[in-house]
Amino acid sequence: MAFIIEPTKESEELLSYDCYREGNNADITRSFTHSAGLLARKEKLSSILYGVPSNLIKGIVLGNKLLERTEIIKLMIKLFPNCYISTIDGSIIYDPINDKEYNEKVELRASNYTIRKQNEITQIELLDKKQDYTKLQKLYNSFIEQVIINCPEEEVIRLLKDNNIYQGTDKQILEYINRVKEEYREKYQRK
């Protein structure tokens, strides 16, 4: 969760007590914090020692897990009815000008965003699994090829039949073995 602050002339001094800024007030603030806890992207972050008045808060950014929880969205709207609520990538979930309170549209926006994000994550995981499968398939095929090339034909026939790697008669399996050996020779004789 992050709060979007709109700095004003009146809030300038208060906002100067920020761990991520430079100056005397920032130094005072850093003396109360452990610097190892400060994040690297300091140009985009703020950590103000005493907090800020709620009238400076213009928006709230909720992370994906928080958006899945209706009660969190309702609480944020109740506590900050004049602030917009957005996702981490800027999609507006609650707009105080148009929504005024938690309603079906807000719920649908949050639900739609959550489903879309879960779909994106699932697609990435699926792609990773496909890549893993492809790697394993290549490794498996290479292993079978090496068994066919380096082991006696009778043993290979038995291994392929017993493990349902290749189905057919012994003669058909032997033809397959010979094809694999020929392809292997052609592949490595060209190099």
mmCIF file of C-alpha atoms in Angstrom:
data_model
loop_
_atom_site.group_PDB
_atom_site.id
_atom_site.type_symbol
_atom_site.label_atom_id
_atom_site.label_comp_id
_atom_site.label_asym_id
_atom_site.label_seq_id
_atom_site.Cartn_x
_atom_site.Cartn_y
_atom_site.Cartn_z
ATOM 1 C CA MET A 1 0.000 0.000 0.000
ATOM 2 C CA ALA A 2 1.257 3.464 -0.830
ATOM 3 C CA PHE A 3 -0.204 6.915 -0.349
ATOM 4 C CA ILE A 4 -0.010 9.546 -3.067
ATOM 5 C CA ILE A 5 0.737 12.952 -1.532
ATOM 6 C CA GLU A 6 0.139 16.281 -3.219
ATOM 7 C CA PRO A 7 2.754 18.661 -1.851
ATOM 8 C CA THR A 8 1.634 22.209 -1.143
ATOM 9 C CA LYS A 9 3.500 25.347 -0.041
ATOM 10 C CA GLU A 10 2.116 24.900 3.482
ATOM 11 C CA SER A 11 3.375 21.311 3.683
ATOM 12 C CA GLU A 12 6.888 22.012 2.391
ATOM 13 C CA GLU A 13 8.582 21.970 5.817
ATOM 14 C CA LEU A 14 6.722 18.869 6.987
ATOM 15 C CA LEU A 15 7.609 17.000 3.800
ATOM 16 C CA SER A 16 11.286 17.919 4.216
ATOM 17 C CA TYR A 17 11.491 15.427 7.127
ATOM 18 C CA ASP A 18 11.857 12.617 4.619
ATOM 19 C CA CYS A 19 14.474 9.843 4.896
ATOM 20 C CA TYR A 20 14.846 9.769 1.132
ATOM 21 C CA ARG A 21 15.699 13.471 0.692
ATOM 22 C CA GLU A 22 18.751 15.594 1.371
ATOM 23 C CA GLY A 23 19.116 18.379 3.917
ATOM 24 C CA ASN A 24 19.175 18.967 7.681
ATOM 25 C CA ASN A 25 15.590 17.838 8.270
ATOM 26 C CA ALA A 26 16.186 14.656 6.260
ATOM 27 C CA ASP A 27 19.334 13.983 8.309
ATOM 28 C CA ILE A 28 17.273 14.304 11.488
ATOM 29 C CA THR A 29 14.745 11.825 10.115
ATOM 30 C CA ARG A 30 17.455 9.346 9.095
ATOM 31 C CA SER A 31 18.840 9.443 12.643
ATOM 32 C CA PHE A 32 15.595 7.729 13.742
ATOM 33 C CA THR A 33 15.744 5.016 11.097
ATOM 34 C CA HIS A 34 17.992 2.120 10.204
ATOM 35 C CA SER A 35 19.510 3.033 6.837
ATOM 36 C CA ALA A 36 19.669 -0.643 5.769
ATOM 37 C CA GLY A 37 15.868 -0.602 5.654
ATOM 38 C CA LEU A 38 15.741 2.192 3.082
ATOM 39 C CA LEU A 39 15.037 1.099 -0.474
ATOM 40 C CA ALA A 40 17.201 1.939 -3.491
ATOM 41 C CA ARG A 41 14.713 3.862 -5.654
ATOM 42 C CA LYS A 42 14.795 6.970 -3.491
ATOM 43 C CA GLU A 43 13.693 9.402 -6.219
ATOM 44 C CA LYS A 44 10.260 7.671 -6.236
ATOM 45 C CA LEU A 45 9.841 7.031 -2.497
ATOM 46 C CA SER A 46 9.196 8.988 0.684
ATOM 47 C CA SER A 47 9.303 8.161 4.343
ATOM 48 C CA ILE A 48 8.169 11.115 6.419
ATOM 49 C CA LEU A 49 8.947 10.942 10.119
ATOM 50 C CA TYR A 50 5.639 12.103 11.567
ATOM 51 C CA GLY A 51 3.348 11.232 8.692
ATOM 52 C CA VAL A 52 1.254 13.731 6.779
ATOM 53 C CA PRO A 53 -2.191 15.227 7.318
ATOM 54 C CA SER A 54 -4.933 13.325 5.514
ATOM 55 C CA ASN A 55 -5.874 16.409 3.450
ATOM 56 C CA LEU A 56 -2.534 16.028 1.606
ATOM 57 C CA ILE A 57 -3.334 12.450 0.600
ATOM 58 C CA LYS A 58 -4.820 12.446 -2.899
ATOM 59 C CA GLY A 59 -4.644 8.776 -3.735
ATOM 60 C CA ILE A 60 -3.947 5.290 -2.456
ATOM 61 C CA VAL A 61 -2.186 2.547 -4.375
ATOM 62 C CA LEU A 62 -3.143 -0.977 -3.332
ATOM 63 C CA GLY A 63 -1.061 -4.025 -4.154
ATOM 64 C CA ASN A 64 -2.602 -6.962 -5.979
ATOM 65 C CA LYS A 65 -3.149 -9.076 -2.847
ATOM 66 C CA LEU A 66 -4.928 -6.203 -1.084
ATOM 67 C CA LEU A 67 -7.190 -5.664 -4.093
ATOM 68 C CA GLU A 68 -8.435 -9.224 -3.704
ATOM 69 C CA ARG A 69 -9.845 -8.312 -0.285
ATOM 70 C CA THR A 70 -13.123 -6.407 -0.536
ATOM 71 C CA GLU A 71 -12.992 -5.389 3.121
ATOM 72 C CA ILE A 72 -9.672 -3.565 2.547
ATOM 73 C CA ILE A 73 -11.095 -1.562 -0.357
ATOM 74 C CA LYS A 74 -14.218 -0.728 1.685
ATOM 75 C CA LEU A 75 -12.067 0.367 4.638
ATOM 76 C CA MET A 76 -9.866 2.592 2.467
ATOM 77 C CA ILE A 77 -12.939 4.241 0.925
ATOM 78 C CA LYS A 78 -14.447 4.754 4.374
ATOM 79 C CA LEU A 79 -11.228 6.233 5.808
ATOM 80 C CA PHE A 80 -10.308 8.255 2.718
ATOM 81 C CA PRO A 81 -13.546 8.954 0.797
ATOM 82 C CA ASN A 82 -11.976 11.846 -1.153
ATOM 83 C CA CYS A 83 -8.952 9.862 -2.381
ATOM 84 C CA TYR A 84 -8.780 7.780 -5.508
ATOM 85 C CA ILE A 85 -7.674 4.159 -5.214
ATOM 86 C CA SER A 86 -5.530 2.678 -7.933
ATOM 87 C CA THR A 87 -3.620 -0.470 -8.774
ATOM 88 C CA ILE A 88 0.164 -0.651 -8.823
ATOM 89 C CA ASP A 89 0.134 -0.041 -12.569
ATOM 90 C CA GLY A 90 -2.243 2.936 -12.418
ATOM 91 C CA SER A 91 -5.702 1.499 -13.140
ATOM 92 C CA ILE A 92 -8.290 3.434 -11.150
ATOM 93 C CA ILE A 93 -10.445 1.237 -8.919
ATOM 94 C CA TYR A 94 -12.238 3.982 -6.999
ATOM 95 C CA ASP A 95 -12.716 7.539 -8.231
ATOM 96 C CA PRO A 96 -14.249 9.828 -5.579
ATOM 97 C CA ILE A 97 -15.671 12.162 -8.242
ATOM 98 C CA ASN A 98 -17.709 9.414 -9.913
ATOM 99 C CA ASP A 99 -18.148 6.733 -7.258
ATOM 100 C CA LYS A 100 -18.772 8.525 -3.906
ATOM 101 C CA GLU A 101 -18.833 5.162 -2.051
ATOM 102 C CA TYR A 102 -18.058 1.488 -2.450
ATOM 103 C CA ASN A 103 -20.418 0.134 -5.089
ATOM 104 C CA GLU A 104 -20.807 -2.587 -7.680
ATOM 105 C CA LYS A 105 -18.656 -0.712 -10.219
ATOM 106 C CA VAL A 106 -15.766 -0.460 -7.767
ATOM 107 C CA GLU A 107 -16.121 -4.142 -6.945
ATOM 108 C CA LEU A 108 -16.175 -5.048 -10.653
ATOM 109 C CA ARG A 109 -13.110 -2.905 -11.397
ATOM 110 C CA ALA A 110 -11.147 -4.554 -8.579
ATOM 111 C CA SER A 111 -12.348 -8.020 -9.545
ATOM 112 C CA ASN A 112 -11.597 -7.475 -13.233
ATOM 113 C CA TYR A 113 -8.107 -6.180 -12.472
ATOM 114 C CA THR A 114 -7.393 -9.068 -10.094
ATOM 115 C CA ILE A 115 -8.566 -11.669 -12.612
ATOM 116 C CA ARG A 116 -6.521 -10.029 -15.381
ATOM 117 C CA LYS A 117 -3.381 -10.026 -13.203
ATOM 118 C CA GLN A 118 -3.921 -13.638 -12.157
ATOM 119 C CA ASN A 119 -4.317 -14.551 -15.829
ATOM 120 C CA GLU A 120 -1.040 -12.794 -16.686
ATOM 121 C CA ILE A 121 0.742 -14.655 -13.888
ATOM 122 C CA THR A 122 -0.774 -17.958 -15.035
ATOM 123 C CA GLN A 123 0.330 -17.292 -18.621
ATOM 124 C CA ILE A 124 3.898 -16.601 -17.454
ATOM 125 C CA GLU A 125 3.903 -19.760 -15.322
ATOM 126 C CA LEU A 126 2.524 -21.766 -18.257
ATOM 127 C CA LEU A 127 5.247 -20.442 -20.539
ATOM 128 C CA ASP A 128 7.875 -21.355 -17.940
ATOM 129 C CA LYS A 129 6.418 -24.868 -17.649
ATOM 130 C CA LYS A 130 6.413 -25.252 -21.432
ATOM 131 C CA GLN A 131 10.056 -24.206 -21.573
ATOM 132 C CA ASP A 132 10.904 -26.648 -18.778
ATOM 133 C CA TYR A 133 9.004 -29.393 -20.608
ATOM 134 C CA THR A 134 10.841 -28.634 -23.858
ATOM 135 C CA LYS A 135 14.196 -28.841 -22.073
ATOM 136 C CA LEU A 136 13.247 -32.137 -20.444
ATOM 137 C CA GLN A 137 11.964 -33.512 -23.748
ATOM 138 C CA LYS A 138 15.271 -32.636 -25.464
ATOM 139 C CA LEU A 139 17.215 -34.226 -22.613
ATOM 140 C CA TYR A 140 15.025 -37.331 -22.764
ATOM 141 C CA ASN A 141 15.376 -37.602 -26.547
ATOM 142 C CA SER A 142 19.133 -37.172 -26.282
ATOM 143 C CA PHE A 143 19.276 -39.881 -23.624
ATOM 144 C CA ILE A 144 17.239 -42.314 -25.773
ATOM 145 C CA GLU A 145 19.421 -41.482 -28.774
ATOM 146 C CA GLN A 146 22.585 -42.256 -26.779
ATOM 147 C CA VAL A 147 21.114 -45.522 -25.505
ATOM 148 C CA ILE A 148 20.256 -46.531 -29.092
ATOM 149 C CA ILE A 149 23.720 -45.543 -30.380
ATOM 150 C CA ASN A 150 25.780 -47.110 -27.603
ATOM 151 C CA CYS A 151 23.932 -50.188 -26.392
ATOM 152 C CA PRO A 152 23.459 -53.618 -28.024
ATOM 153 C CA GLU A 153 20.384 -53.761 -30.268
ATOM 154 C CA GLU A 154 18.775 -56.643 -28.342
ATOM 155 C CA GLU A 155 18.970 -54.641 -25.093
ATOM 156 C CA VAL A 156 17.629 -51.504 -26.767
ATOM 157 C CA ILE A 157 14.683 -53.435 -28.260
ATOM 158 C CA ARG A 158 13.852 -54.851 -24.831
ATOM 159 C CA LEU A 159 14.224 -51.433 -23.145
ATOM 160 C CA LEU A 160 12.026 -49.648 -25.721
ATOM 161 C CA LYS A 161 9.336 -52.336 -25.555
ATOM 162 C CA ASP A 162 9.324 -52.809 -21.766
ATOM 163 C CA ASN A 163 9.018 -49.055 -21.156
ATOM 164 C CA ASN A 164 6.497 -48.391 -23.938
ATOM 165 C CA ILE A 165 8.891 -45.963 -25.579
ATOM 166 C CA TYR A 166 8.312 -47.513 -28.977
ATOM 167 C CA GLN A 167 5.512 -49.880 -29.861
ATOM 168 C CA GLY A 168 5.616 -52.448 -32.577
ATOM 169 C CA THR A 169 7.229 -55.728 -33.478
ATOM 170 C CA ASP A 170 10.898 -56.416 -32.866
ATOM 171 C CA LYS A 171 11.477 -55.929 -36.581
ATOM 172 C CA GLN A 172 9.783 -52.497 -36.546
ATOM 173 C CA ILE A 173 11.747 -51.464 -33.466
ATOM 174 C CA LEU A 174 14.990 -52.600 -35.114
ATOM 175 C CA GLU A 175 14.123 -50.484 -38.183
ATOM 176 C CA TYR A 176 13.556 -47.520 -35.851
ATOM 177 C CA ILE A 177 16.917 -48.136 -34.135
ATOM 178 C CA ASN A 178 18.676 -48.252 -37.500
ATOM 179 C CA ARG A 179 16.990 -44.996 -38.606
ATOM 180 C CA VAL A 180 18.118 -43.259 -35.409
ATOM 181 C CA LYS A 181 21.682 -44.529 -35.882
ATOM 182 C CA GLU A 182 21.718 -43.393 -39.521
ATOM 183 C CA GLU A 183 20.376 -39.928 -38.618
ATOM 184 C CA TYR A 184 22.966 -39.680 -35.853
ATOM 185 C CA ARG A 185 25.805 -40.576 -38.252
ATOM 186 C CA GLU A 186 24.576 -38.074 -40.846
ATOM 187 C CA LYS A 187 24.245 -35.348 -38.273
ATOM 188 C CA TYR A 188 27.769 -35.764 -36.892
ATOM 189 C CA GLN A 189 29.544 -36.664 -40.136
ATOM 190 C CA ARG A 190 28.507 -33.301 -41.606
ATOM 191 C CA LYS A 191 30.147 -31.395 -38.743
#
